[in-house]
Amino acid sequence: MSQYGDRGNLLTLIQRCRWRGIKTEVQELNLGDPVDGDRADIFLIGGGADSHQRLISDDLVHVKGPGIREAVRQGAAGIAVCAGYQLLGHYYHAADGTHLPGLGIFDAHTVHHAAEVGAKLDSITQAGRVRAVGDLVVGWRGGTLVGFENHGGRTYLNPGAQPLGRVIVGAGNNATDGWEGCVQGNLIGTYLHGPLLPKNPHLVDHLIATAIRRRYNEAAIPSLGDEMEWRAHARAAERAAARRRRRPYALAAGVDRSRRALRRLLISRSRQAATTGQPR
Ligand code: GLN
């Protein structure tokens, strides 16, 4: 799946290997294709709408599941984004009540917020009320990961599960416990779209170094300049912080409240400018 631009993660991974003279072989997995758990060094699964998840979940569990489990057991690295993350947990309970069993690699489960609050998604406005959408900044290994999130699902980690990091800006797993993502072995689940990897060079290199270490027992990989990547990273983090100042991150009705408040503020400012002639 890659309905939210997550294919950019693959392109970034290939390019950062190429810049280091590391050859890559990409196997695109379609419905019916099994996973060779012995061969996979890094795997990526992206996001998708509930309808896409319904299409692929049975194949993911029964055709690809054994190979993915074996790859994770052997220490393969991977990034599962949003819908992919949800389906690698125990289950995903979709907005319309469909129950999609997952692989159970992440000790977590996900319920769409519409199903949690009994909301019918019969309009874009209503759908927007139950989605976590916006910049997402996460504390990771003493630094940050940046991206955006766009999900209705709320993911809950079981006590033994290891989160990816603390939410700094955004909703993350469920907008309540302050955690984002989940880590199992060298597999990372996250709501960070963007695509995630271009603005997080340290995460890409973590995946590459993990794969190299596992396969060739090499310690480190040569670093790259990354001046542009880090500028983009910092800009994304600043933008997220500014948005949070303007509109404290809120979900559901809260978003509407802040939109109405913002509209009142803009109207009063334009009236003031009209009377005093002074733009504010
Ligand atoms: N359909 C899932 C949700 O709404 C995943 C969305 C996504 O992959 N961005 O939570």
PDB file of N, CA, C and O in Angstrom, residues 88-139:
ATOM      1  N   LEU A  88      -0.267  -4.686  11.235  1.00  0.00           N
ATOM      2  CA  LEU A  88       0.776  -5.528  11.838  1.00  0.00           C
ATOM      3  C   LEU A  88       0.578  -5.622  13.355  1.00  0.00           C
ATOM      4  O   LEU A  88       1.375  -6.206  14.064  1.00  0.00           O
ATOM      5  N   GLY A  89      -0.521  -4.998  13.843  1.00  0.00           N
ATOM      6  CA  GLY A  89      -0.940  -5.201  15.242  1.00  0.00           C
ATOM      7  C   GLY A  89      -1.887  -6.394  15.302  1.00  0.00           C
ATOM      8  O   GLY A  89      -2.011  -7.156  14.336  1.00  0.00           O
ATOM      9  N   HIS A  90      -2.583  -6.549  16.430  1.00  0.00           N
ATOM     10  CA  HIS A  90      -3.481  -7.718  16.559  1.00  0.00           C
ATOM     11  C   HIS A  90      -4.709  -7.603  15.654  1.00  0.00           C
ATOM     12  O   HIS A  90      -5.188  -8.598  15.109  1.00  0.00           O
ATOM     13  N   TYR A  91      -5.266  -6.372  15.551  1.00  0.00           N
ATOM     14  CA  TYR A  91      -6.428  -6.194  14.662  1.00  0.00           C
ATOM     15  C   TYR A  91      -6.673  -4.717  14.414  1.00  0.00           C
ATOM     16  O   TYR A  91      -6.187  -3.871  15.152  1.00  0.00           O
ATOM     17  N   TYR A  92      -7.434  -4.468  13.349  1.00  0.00           N
ATOM     18  CA  TYR A  92      -7.885  -3.100  13.063  1.00  0.00           C
ATOM     19  C   TYR A  92      -9.406  -3.132  12.958  1.00  0.00           C
ATOM     20  O   TYR A  92      -9.969  -3.886  12.155  1.00  0.00           O
ATOM     21  N   HIS A  93     -10.082  -2.359  13.791  1.00  0.00           N
ATOM     22  CA  HIS A  93     -11.553  -2.304  13.781  1.00  0.00           C
ATOM     23  C   HIS A  93     -11.912  -1.058  12.964  1.00  0.00           C
ATOM     24  O   HIS A  93     -11.715   0.069  13.444  1.00  0.00           O
ATOM     25  N   ALA A  94     -12.365  -1.254  11.740  1.00  0.00           N
ATOM     26  CA  ALA A  94     -12.533  -0.124  10.800  1.00  0.00           C
ATOM     27  C   ALA A  94     -13.744   0.739  11.156  1.00  0.00           C
ATOM     28  O   ALA A  94     -14.561   0.371  12.005  1.00  0.00           O
ATOM     29  N   ALA A  95     -13.854   1.864  10.455  1.00  0.00           N
ATOM     30  CA  ALA A  95     -14.927   2.846  10.753  1.00  0.00           C
ATOM     31  C   ALA A  95     -16.311   2.224  10.613  1.00  0.00           C
ATOM     32  O   ALA A  95     -17.230   2.530  11.365  1.00  0.00           O
ATOM     33  N   ASP A  96     -16.461   1.311   9.636  1.00  0.00           N
ATOM     34  CA  ASP A  96     -17.803   0.728   9.400  1.00  0.00           C
ATOM     35  C   ASP A  96     -18.045  -0.515  10.259  1.00  0.00           C
ATOM     36  O   ASP A  96     -19.006  -1.250  10.054  1.00  0.00           O
ATOM     37  N   GLY A  97     -17.120  -0.766  11.201  1.00  0.00           N
ATOM     38  CA  GLY A  97     -17.330  -1.914  12.105  1.00  0.00           C
ATOM     39  C   GLY A  97     -16.662  -3.180  11.621  1.00  0.00           C
ATOM     40  O   GLY A  97     -16.614  -4.179  12.343  1.00  0.00           O
ATOM     41  N   THR A  98     -16.100  -3.157  10.386  1.00  0.00           N
ATOM     42  CA  THR A  98     -15.402  -4.367   9.917  1.00  0.00           C
ATOM     43  C   THR A  98     -14.230  -4.680  10.843  1.00  0.00           C
ATOM     44  O   THR A  98     -13.494  -3.779  11.229  1.00  0.00           O
ATOM     45  N   HIS A  99     -14.088  -5.940  11.196  1.00  0.00           N
ATOM     46  CA  HIS A  99     -12.982  -6.349  12.072  1.00  0.00           C
ATOM     47  C   HIS A  99     -11.923  -7.023  11.209  1.00  0.00           C
ATOM     48  O   HIS A  99     -12.177  -8.073  10.610  1.00  0.00           O
ATOM     49  N   LEU A 100     -10.749  -6.390  11.100  1.00  0.00           N
ATOM     50  CA  LEU A 100      -9.681  -6.948  10.264  1.00  0.00           C
ATOM     51  C   LEU A 100      -8.587  -7.529  11.151  1.00  0.00           C
ATOM     52  O   LEU A 100      -7.883  -6.779  11.832  1.00  0.00           O
ATOM     53  N   PRO A 101      -8.444  -8.865  11.177  1.00  0.00           N
ATOM     54  CA  PRO A 101      -7.360  -9.453  11.974  1.00  0.00           C
ATOM     55  C   PRO A 101      -6.004  -8.976  11.419  1.00  0.00           C
ATOM     56  O   PRO A 101      -5.855  -8.782  10.207  1.00  0.00           O
ATOM     57  N   GLY A 102      -5.040  -8.768  12.309  1.00  0.00           N
ATOM     58  CA  GLY A 102      -3.705  -8.354  11.873  1.00  0.00           C
ATOM     59  C   GLY A 102      -2.697  -9.455  12.132  1.00  0.00           C
ATOM     60  O   GLY A 102      -3.052 -10.554  12.558  1.00  0.00           O
ATOM     61  N   LEU A 103      -1.414  -9.139  11.910  1.00  0.00           N
ATOM     62  CA  LEU A 103      -0.359 -10.131  12.098  1.00  0.00           C
ATOM     63  C   LEU A 103       0.032 -10.293  13.564  1.00  0.00           C
ATOM     64  O   LEU A 103       0.691 -11.254  13.946  1.00  0.00           O
ATOM     65  N   GLY A 104      -0.302  -9.329  14.393  1.00  0.00           N
ATOM     66  CA  GLY A 104       0.048  -9.449  15.815  1.00  0.00           C
ATOM     67  C   GLY A 104       1.539  -9.330  16.086  1.00  0.00           C
ATOM     68  O   GLY A 104       2.042  -9.737  17.130  1.00  0.00           O
ATOM     69  N   ILE A 105       2.278  -8.752  15.138  1.00  0.00           N
ATOM     70  CA  ILE A 105       3.727  -8.538  15.385  1.00  0.00           C
ATOM     71  C   ILE A 105       3.898  -7.417  16.404  1.00  0.00           C
ATOM     72  O   ILE A 105       4.706  -7.502  17.327  1.00  0.00           O
ATOM     73  N   PHE A 106       3.109  -6.344  16.237  1.00  0.00           N
ATOM     74  CA  PHE A 106       3.075  -5.292  17.275  1.00  0.00           C
ATOM     75  C   PHE A 106       2.036  -5.701  18.310  1.00  0.00           C
ATOM     76  O   PHE A 106       0.910  -6.082  17.938  1.00  0.00           O
ATOM     77  N   ASP A 107       2.437  -5.610  19.587  1.00  0.00           N
ATOM     78  CA  ASP A 107       1.493  -5.992  20.660  1.00  0.00           C
ATOM     79  C   ASP A 107       0.551  -4.817  20.899  1.00  0.00           C
ATOM     80  O   ASP A 107       0.609  -4.130  21.919  1.00  0.00           O
ATOM     81  N   ALA A 108      -0.310  -4.603  19.915  1.00  0.00           N
ATOM     82  CA  ALA A 108      -1.184  -3.414  19.941  1.00  0.00           C
ATOM     83  C   ALA A 108      -2.432  -3.716  19.125  1.00  0.00           C
ATOM     84  O   ALA A 108      -2.467  -4.689  18.359  1.00  0.00           O
ATOM     85  N   HIS A 109      -3.473  -2.882  19.312  1.00  0.00           N
ATOM     86  CA  HIS A 109      -4.658  -3.014  18.450  1.00  0.00           C
ATOM     87  C   HIS A 109      -5.164  -1.618  18.106  1.00  0.00           C
ATOM     88  O   HIS A 109      -4.813  -0.630  18.781  1.00  0.00           O
ATOM     89  N   THR A 110      -5.972  -1.538  17.062  1.00  0.00           N
ATOM     90  CA  THR A 110      -6.428  -0.218  16.588  1.00  0.00           C
ATOM     91  C   THR A 110      -7.933  -0.237  16.366  1.00  0.00           C
ATOM     92  O   THR A 110      -8.474  -1.224  15.839  1.00  0.00           O
ATOM     93  N   VAL A 111      -8.579   0.837  16.798  1.00  0.00           N
ATOM     94  CA  VAL A 111     -10.029   0.999  16.546  1.00  0.00           C
ATOM     95  C   VAL A 111     -10.223   2.356  15.882  1.00  0.00           C
ATOM     96  O   VAL A 111      -9.697   3.375  16.375  1.00  0.00           O
ATOM     97  N   HIS A 112     -10.966   2.407  14.788  1.00  0.00           N
ATOM     98  CA  HIS A 112     -11.231   3.704  14.141  1.00  0.00           C
ATOM     99  C   HIS A 112     -12.053   4.572  15.107  1.00  0.00           C
ATOM    100  O   HIS A 112     -12.975   4.079  15.768  1.00  0.00           O
ATOM    101  N   HIS A 113     -11.706   5.846  15.187  1.00  0.00           N
ATOM    102  CA  HIS A 113     -12.366   6.725  16.168  1.00  0.00           C
ATOM    103  C   HIS A 113     -13.878   6.824  15.901  1.00  0.00           C
ATOM    104  O   HIS A 113     -14.661   6.973  16.840  1.00  0.00           O
ATOM    105  N   ALA A 114     -14.266   6.705  14.631  1.00  0.00           N
ATOM    106  CA  ALA A 114     -15.712   6.747  14.317  1.00  0.00           C
ATOM    107  C   ALA A 114     -16.425   5.569  14.993  1.00  0.00           C
ATOM    108  O   ALA A 114     -17.501   5.714  15.565  1.00  0.00           O
ATOM    109  N   ALA A 115     -15.759   4.406  14.986  1.00  0.00           N
ATOM    110  CA  ALA A 115     -16.370   3.231  15.634  1.00  0.00           C
ATOM    111  C   ALA A 115     -16.375   3.430  17.147  1.00  0.00           C
ATOM    112  O   ALA A 115     -17.299   3.034  17.855  1.00  0.00           O
ATOM    113  N   GLU A 116     -15.339   4.125  17.676  1.00  0.00           N
ATOM    114  CA  GLU A 116     -15.268   4.362  19.132  1.00  0.00           C
ATOM    115  C   GLU A 116     -16.410   5.270  19.596  1.00  0.00           C
ATOM    116  O   GLU A 116     -17.002   5.054  20.642  1.00  0.00           O
ATOM    117  N   VAL A 117     -16.701   6.317  18.772  1.00  0.00           N
ATOM    118  CA  VAL A 117     -17.697   7.306  19.228  1.00  0.00           C
ATOM    119  C   VAL A 117     -19.051   7.093  18.554  1.00  0.00           C
ATOM    120  O   VAL A 117     -19.974   7.877  18.729  1.00  0.00           O
ATOM    121  N   GLY A 118     -19.145   6.039  17.718  1.00  0.00           N
ATOM    122  CA  GLY A 118     -20.433   5.751  17.069  1.00  0.00           C
ATOM    123  C   GLY A 118     -20.835   6.806  16.058  1.00  0.00           C
ATOM    124  O   GLY A 118     -22.009   7.112  15.865  1.00  0.00           O
ATOM    125  N   ALA A 119     -19.788   7.403  15.402  1.00  0.00           N
ATOM    126  CA  ALA A 119     -20.104   8.465  14.415  1.00  0.00           C
ATOM    127  C   ALA A 119     -20.311   7.836  13.037  1.00  0.00           C
ATOM    128  O   ALA A 119     -19.581   6.939  12.634  1.00  0.00           O
ATOM    129  N   LYS A 120     -21.353   8.328  12.319  1.00  0.00           N
ATOM    130  CA  LYS A 120     -21.547   7.859  10.934  1.00  0.00           C
ATOM    131  C   LYS A 120     -20.750   8.772  10.002  1.00  0.00           C
ATOM    132  O   LYS A 120     -20.893   9.999  10.080  1.00  0.00           O
ATOM    133  N   LEU A 121     -19.932   8.205   9.157  1.00  0.00           N
ATOM    134  CA  LEU A 121     -19.099   9.047   8.279  1.00  0.00           C
ATOM    135  C   LEU A 121     -19.888   9.347   6.999  1.00  0.00           C
ATOM    136  O   LEU A 121     -19.560   8.861   5.922  1.00  0.00           O
ATOM    137  N   ASP A 122     -20.951  10.192   7.144  1.00  0.00           N
ATOM    138  CA  ASP A 122     -21.784  10.451   5.945  1.00  0.00           C
ATOM    139  C   ASP A 122     -21.479  11.802   5.329  1.00  0.00           C
ATOM    140  O   ASP A 122     -22.203  12.316   4.497  1.00  0.00           O
ATOM    141  N   SER A 123     -20.401  12.453   5.784  1.00  0.00           N
ATOM    142  CA  SER A 123     -19.980  13.711   5.120  1.00  0.00           C
ATOM    143  C   SER A 123     -18.490  13.910   5.371  1.00  0.00           C
ATOM    144  O   SER A 123     -17.923  13.337   6.314  1.00  0.00           O
ATOM    145  N   ILE A 124     -17.905  14.761   4.503  1.00  0.00           N
ATOM    146  CA  ILE A 124     -16.464  15.041   4.671  1.00  0.00           C
ATOM    147  C   ILE A 124     -16.240  15.702   6.029  1.00  0.00           C
ATOM    148  O   ILE A 124     -15.314  15.382   6.758  1.00  0.00           O
ATOM    149  N   THR A 125     -17.157  16.618   6.394  1.00  0.00           N
ATOM    150  CA  THR A 125     -17.003  17.319   7.683  1.00  0.00           C
ATOM    151  C   THR A 125     -16.999  16.307   8.825  1.00  0.00           C
ATOM    152  O   THR A 125     -16.162  16.339   9.712  1.00  0.00           O
ATOM    153  N   GLN A 126     -17.957  15.382   8.746  1.00  0.00           N
ATOM    154  CA  GLN A 126     -18.066  14.388   9.826  1.00  0.00           C
ATOM    155  C   GLN A 126     -16.806  13.521   9.839  1.00  0.00           C
ATOM    156  O   GLN A 126     -16.243  13.246  10.897  1.00  0.00           O
ATOM    157  N   ALA A 127     -16.350  13.146   8.652  1.00  0.00           N
ATOM    158  CA  ALA A 127     -15.137  12.298   8.589  1.00  0.00           C
ATOM    159  C   ALA A 127     -13.956  13.074   9.171  1.00  0.00           C
ATOM    160  O   ALA A 127     -13.157  12.537   9.937  1.00  0.00           O
ATOM    161  N   GLY A 128     -13.906  14.372   8.863  1.00  0.00           N
ATOM    162  CA  GLY A 128     -12.785  15.194   9.366  1.00  0.00           C
ATOM    163  C   GLY A 128     -12.799  15.301  10.877  1.00  0.00           C
ATOM    164  O   GLY A 128     -11.764  15.401  11.522  1.00  0.00           O
ATOM    165  N   ARG A 129     -14.014  15.221  11.446  1.00  0.00           N
ATOM    166  CA  ARG A 129     -14.118  15.383  12.903  1.00  0.00           C
ATOM    167  C   ARG A 129     -13.464  14.236  13.670  1.00  0.00           C
ATOM    168  O   ARG A 129     -13.118  14.357  14.835  1.00  0.00           O
ATOM    169  N   VAL A 130     -13.332  13.092  13.012  1.00  0.00           N
ATOM    170  CA  VAL A 130     -12.811  11.935  13.763  1.00  0.00           C
ATOM    171  C   VAL A 130     -11.408  11.532  13.294  1.00  0.00           C
ATOM    172  O   VAL A 130     -10.907  10.481  13.669  1.00  0.00           O
ATOM    173  N   ARG A 131     -10.797  12.398  12.472  1.00  0.00           N
ATOM    174  CA  ARG A 131      -9.471  12.034  11.978  1.00  0.00           C
ATOM    175  C   ARG A 131      -8.403  12.881  12.663  1.00  0.00           C
ATOM    176  O   ARG A 131      -8.640  14.048  12.982  1.00  0.00           O
ATOM    177  N   ALA A 132      -7.270  12.291  12.883  1.00  0.00           N
ATOM    178  CA  ALA A 132      -6.098  13.049  13.358  1.00  0.00           C
ATOM    179  C   ALA A 132      -5.323  13.441  12.104  1.00  0.00           C
ATOM    180  O   ALA A 132      -4.806  12.565  11.399  1.00  0.00           O
ATOM    181  N   VAL A 133      -5.334  14.728  11.790  1.00  0.00           N
ATOM    182  CA  VAL A 133      -4.686  15.200  10.553  1.00  0.00           C
ATOM    183  C   VAL A 133      -3.814  16.401  10.879  1.00  0.00           C
ATOM    184  O   VAL A 133      -4.279  17.338  11.533  1.00  0.00           O
ATOM    185  N   GLY A 134      -2.564  16.329  10.462  1.00  0.00           N
ATOM    186  CA  GLY A 134      -1.695  17.510  10.660  1.00  0.00           C
ATOM    187  C   GLY A 134      -0.250  17.089  10.874  1.00  0.00           C
ATOM    188  O   GLY A 134       0.097  15.919  10.797  1.00  0.00           O
ATOM    189  N   ASP A 135       0.554  18.105  11.190  1.00  0.00           N
ATOM    190  CA  ASP A 135       1.976  17.843  11.427  1.00  0.00           C
ATOM    191  C   ASP A 135       2.137  16.961  12.658  1.00  0.00           C
ATOM    192  O   ASP A 135       1.404  17.120  13.632  1.00  0.00           O
ATOM    193  N   LEU A 136       3.110  16.066  12.569  1.00  0.00           N
ATOM    194  CA  LEU A 136       3.385  15.195  13.712  1.00  0.00           C
ATOM    195  C   LEU A 136       4.880  15.243  13.967  1.00  0.00           C
ATOM    196  O   LEU A 136       5.687  15.041  13.036  1.00  0.00           O
ATOM    197  N   VAL A 137       5.251  15.569  15.200  1.00  0.00           N
ATOM    198  CA  VAL A 137       6.676  15.606  15.581  1.00  0.00           C
ATOM    199  C   VAL A 137       6.836  14.683  16.791  1.00  0.00           C
ATOM    200  O   VAL A 137       6.045  14.768  17.747  1.00  0.00           O
ATOM    201  N   VAL A 138       7.826  13.803  16.710  1.00  0.00           N
ATOM    202  CA  VAL A 138       7.989  12.763  17.737  1.00  0.00           C
ATOM    203  C   VAL A 138       9.417  12.815  18.268  1.00  0.00           C
ATOM    204  O   VAL A 138      10.382  12.978  17.488  1.00  0.00           O
ATOM    205  N   GLY A 139       9.552  12.676  19.569  1.00  0.00           N
ATOM    206  CA  GLY A 139      10.891  12.597  20.172  1.00  0.00           C
ATOM    207  C   GLY A 139      11.445  11.196  19.945  1.00  0.00           C
ATOM    208  O   GLY A 139      10.764  10.209  20.255  1.00  0.00           O
TER     209      GLY A 139
END
